[in-house]
Amino acid sequence: MSIKHWPEQERPREKLIQQGASALSDSELLAIFLRTGTQGISAVELARQVLSQFGGLRALMSASREEFCQGFGLGDAKYTQLQAVLEMSKRHLQEQLMRETVFTSAEHVRTYLSSQLRHSPREVFAVLFLDTQHRLIRYQELFMGTIDAAAVYPREVVKAALQYNAAAVILAHNHPSGVAEPSQADISITERIKRALDLVDVRLLDHFVVGDGSPVSLAERGLV
């Protein structure tokens, strides 16, 4: 049955308007993005099949162009649309951070870092450079590694902090496995970078580990 023949309260678009986007399932959100199904298959059923094929929304959104276009009912047009949506989301969150005081908006930082790092298939180490009011000057991905580890050099963090005249920084990196629990190596590199930044009078405010769910703050655990 076509979606237009469904009860109005069950149609994804109408449901979003009436209840908000958070009330929709992953397949309903994807159905709105896909817009139409294929012959004999509604957009919602197509969305369910695509999510089943990829193993979930996270895997779909982090898929390469080649992987994405192999999905049933997908192609270059949908891939470019998805990339545009993801990039708009990142820029919107970055604008929020640049207007607000980062230190008092930890949830915005978490949301922004999740949008930047959660879907990366390999480990990325990034830094938020902040001014004296703890507002965002620049977000920069400094190091990229394999799916298991990233080579992180404290001197490069210090160099970039001086370049941007930053008064403070927030570190972040992702765990592609999806498990955001900090490792001993994460704790060790945080301490090394903190000592290096102390030499140039730049504060290290926090280090977030990004995985599935909410990013973990080392500062909240007393590790910074």
Short mmCIF file of C-alpha atoms in Angstrom, two decimals, residues 46-216:
data_model
loop_
_atom_site.label_atom_id
_atom_site.label_comp_id
_atom_site.label_asym_id
_atom_site.label_seq_id
_atom_site.Cartn_x
_atom_site.Cartn_y
_atom_site.Cartn_z
CA LEU A 46 12.56 0.63 1.09
CA ALA A 47 14.15 2.44 4.04
CA ARG A 48 13.82 -0.71 6.19
CA GLN A 49 15.49 -2.80 3.48
CA VAL A 50 18.35 -0.30 3.10
CA LEU A 51 18.95 -0.15 6.87
CA SER A 52 18.91 -3.94 7.04
CA GLN A 53 21.39 -4.16 4.18
CA PHE A 54 23.82 -1.71 5.80
CA GLY A 55 23.25 -2.82 9.38
CA GLY A 56 21.82 0.47 10.65
CA LEU A 57 21.71 4.21 10.13
CA ARG A 58 25.24 4.81 11.41
CA ALA A 59 26.79 2.44 8.86
CA LEU A 60 24.70 3.93 6.05
CA MET A 61 25.75 7.48 6.86
CA SER A 62 29.44 6.59 7.10
CA ALA A 63 29.48 4.46 3.93
CA SER A 64 31.78 5.42 1.07
CA ARG A 65 30.27 6.52 -2.21
CA GLU A 66 30.88 3.10 -3.73
CA GLU A 67 29.32 1.27 -0.79
CA PHE A 68 26.35 3.65 -0.63
CA CYS A 69 25.55 3.39 -4.32
CA GLN A 70 25.41 -0.41 -4.07
CA GLY A 71 22.39 -0.06 -1.79
CA PHE A 72 19.00 -1.01 -3.16
CA GLY A 73 17.28 2.06 -4.62
CA LEU A 74 20.29 4.31 -3.97
CA GLY A 75 22.74 6.07 -6.27
CA ASP A 76 24.86 9.17 -6.79
CA ALA A 77 21.91 11.55 -6.46
CA LYS A 78 20.98 10.24 -2.99
CA TYR A 79 24.64 10.09 -1.98
CA THR A 80 25.23 13.76 -2.81
CA GLN A 81 22.01 14.73 -1.01
CA LEU A 82 23.10 12.86 2.11
CA GLN A 83 26.56 14.42 2.09
CA ALA A 84 25.00 17.87 1.73
CA VAL A 85 22.67 17.22 4.68
CA LEU A 86 25.56 16.00 6.85
CA GLU A 87 27.70 19.01 5.97
CA MET A 88 24.86 21.47 6.65
CA SER A 89 24.36 19.86 10.05
CA LYS A 90 28.06 20.23 10.87
CA ARG A 91 28.13 23.89 9.82
CA HIS A 92 24.95 24.67 11.75
CA LEU A 93 26.41 23.23 14.94
CA GLN A 94 29.72 25.01 14.39
CA GLU A 95 27.90 28.35 14.03
CA GLN A 96 26.13 27.67 17.33
CA LEU A 97 29.45 27.07 19.07
CA MET A 98 30.99 30.20 17.58
CA ARG A 99 28.13 32.30 18.99
CA GLU A 100 28.05 30.71 22.43
CA THR A 101 30.32 30.13 25.40
CA VAL A 102 31.62 26.62 24.88
CA PHE A 103 32.51 25.94 28.51
CA THR A 104 28.89 26.41 29.60
CA SER A 105 27.44 24.52 26.62
CA ALA A 106 28.94 21.06 27.00
CA GLU A 107 25.96 19.38 25.35
CA HIS A 108 26.38 21.51 22.22
CA VAL A 109 30.05 20.48 22.15
CA ARG A 110 29.04 16.83 22.48
CA THR A 111 26.49 17.14 19.67
CA TYR A 112 28.95 18.94 17.41
CA LEU A 113 31.75 16.45 18.01
CA SER A 114 29.39 13.55 17.40
CA SER A 115 28.36 15.02 14.05
CA GLN A 116 32.00 15.52 13.08
CA LEU A 117 33.55 12.27 14.27
CA ARG A 118 31.00 9.55 14.98
CA HIS A 119 30.68 8.30 11.41
CA SER A 120 34.38 8.25 10.51
CA PRO A 121 35.55 4.70 9.66
CA ARG A 122 39.05 5.42 11.01
CA GLU A 123 40.38 7.12 14.09
CA VAL A 124 40.57 10.91 13.95
CA PHE A 125 42.10 13.20 16.58
CA ALA A 126 40.67 16.73 16.55
CA VAL A 127 41.07 19.93 18.56
CA LEU A 128 38.68 22.77 19.37
CA PHE A 129 40.72 25.98 19.72
CA LEU A 130 39.04 28.53 22.02
CA ASP A 131 39.48 32.21 22.83
CA THR A 132 39.69 33.75 26.31
CA GLN A 133 35.88 33.58 26.63
CA HIS A 134 35.99 29.88 25.67
CA ARG A 135 34.29 30.54 22.34
CA LEU A 136 35.26 28.53 19.31
CA ILE A 137 38.02 29.95 17.11
CA ARG A 138 38.53 26.88 14.97
CA TYR A 139 37.88 23.15 14.80
CA GLN A 140 40.72 21.20 13.25
CA GLU A 141 41.36 17.52 12.64
CA LEU A 142 45.09 17.23 13.31
CA PHE A 143 45.79 13.51 13.14
CA MET A 144 44.28 10.56 11.32
CA GLY A 145 45.20 6.95 11.87
CA THR A 146 44.01 3.45 11.29
CA ILE A 147 40.85 2.02 12.79
CA ASP A 148 42.94 1.05 15.85
CA ALA A 149 45.10 4.05 16.67
CA ALA A 150 46.25 7.53 15.70
CA ALA A 151 49.75 8.93 16.09
CA VAL A 152 49.33 12.10 18.16
CA TYR A 153 52.16 14.61 18.61
CA PRO A 154 51.75 17.17 21.44
CA ARG A 155 54.10 19.63 19.69
CA GLU A 156 51.66 19.87 16.76
CA VAL A 157 48.80 20.71 19.12
CA VAL A 158 50.92 23.43 20.74
CA LYS A 159 51.99 24.75 17.33
CA ALA A 160 48.38 25.05 16.17
CA ALA A 161 47.27 26.65 19.47
CA LEU A 162 49.91 29.36 19.04
CA GLN A 163 48.99 29.83 15.39
CA TYR A 164 45.35 30.52 16.30
CA ASN A 165 46.28 32.49 19.44
CA ALA A 166 44.10 30.13 21.46
CA ALA A 167 43.67 30.59 25.21
CA ALA A 168 42.27 27.09 25.74
CA VAL A 169 41.62 23.87 23.85
CA ILE A 170 39.31 20.88 23.96
CA LEU A 171 40.61 17.60 22.56
CA ALA A 172 38.46 14.98 20.88
CA HIS A 173 38.90 11.69 19.10
CA ASN A 174 36.65 8.90 17.95
CA HIS A 175 36.61 5.18 18.56
CA PRO A 176 35.39 3.65 15.26
CA SER A 177 34.37 0.53 17.17
CA GLY A 178 31.60 2.62 18.73
CA VAL A 179 32.81 2.01 22.31
CA ALA A 180 33.59 5.40 23.83
CA GLU A 181 35.34 4.14 26.96
CA PRO A 182 38.72 5.95 27.31
CA SER A 183 41.77 3.72 27.06
CA GLN A 184 44.95 4.04 29.08
CA ALA A 185 46.59 5.42 25.92
CA ASP A 186 43.88 8.12 25.75
CA ILE A 187 44.59 9.13 29.35
CA SER A 188 48.35 9.14 28.74
CA ILE A 189 48.25 11.35 25.62
CA THR A 190 45.88 13.75 27.40
CA GLU A 191 48.42 14.24 30.18
CA ARG A 192 51.28 14.68 27.69
CA ILE A 193 49.37 17.34 25.75
CA LYS A 194 48.33 19.08 28.96
CA ARG A 195 51.96 19.36 30.09
CA ALA A 196 53.01 20.69 26.67
CA LEU A 197 50.21 23.30 26.64
CA ASP A 198 51.04 24.42 30.18
CA LEU A 199 54.45 25.54 28.90
CA VAL A 200 52.80 28.11 26.61
CA ASP A 201 50.02 29.09 29.06
CA VAL A 202 47.17 27.43 27.13
CA ARG A 203 44.55 25.59 29.20
CA LEU A 204 43.35 22.10 28.36
CA LEU A 205 39.67 22.09 29.32
CA ASP A 206 38.61 18.59 28.34
CA HIS A 207 39.12 15.56 26.13
CA PHE A 208 36.06 13.86 24.64
CA VAL A 209 35.98 10.31 23.32
CA VAL A 210 33.34 9.90 20.61
CA GLY A 211 31.59 6.61 19.91
CA ASP A 212 27.99 5.45 19.90
CA GLY A 213 25.83 7.38 22.33
CA SER A 214 26.98 10.48 24.18
CA PRO A 215 30.73 11.33 23.97
CA VAL A 216 32.62 10.61 27.18
#
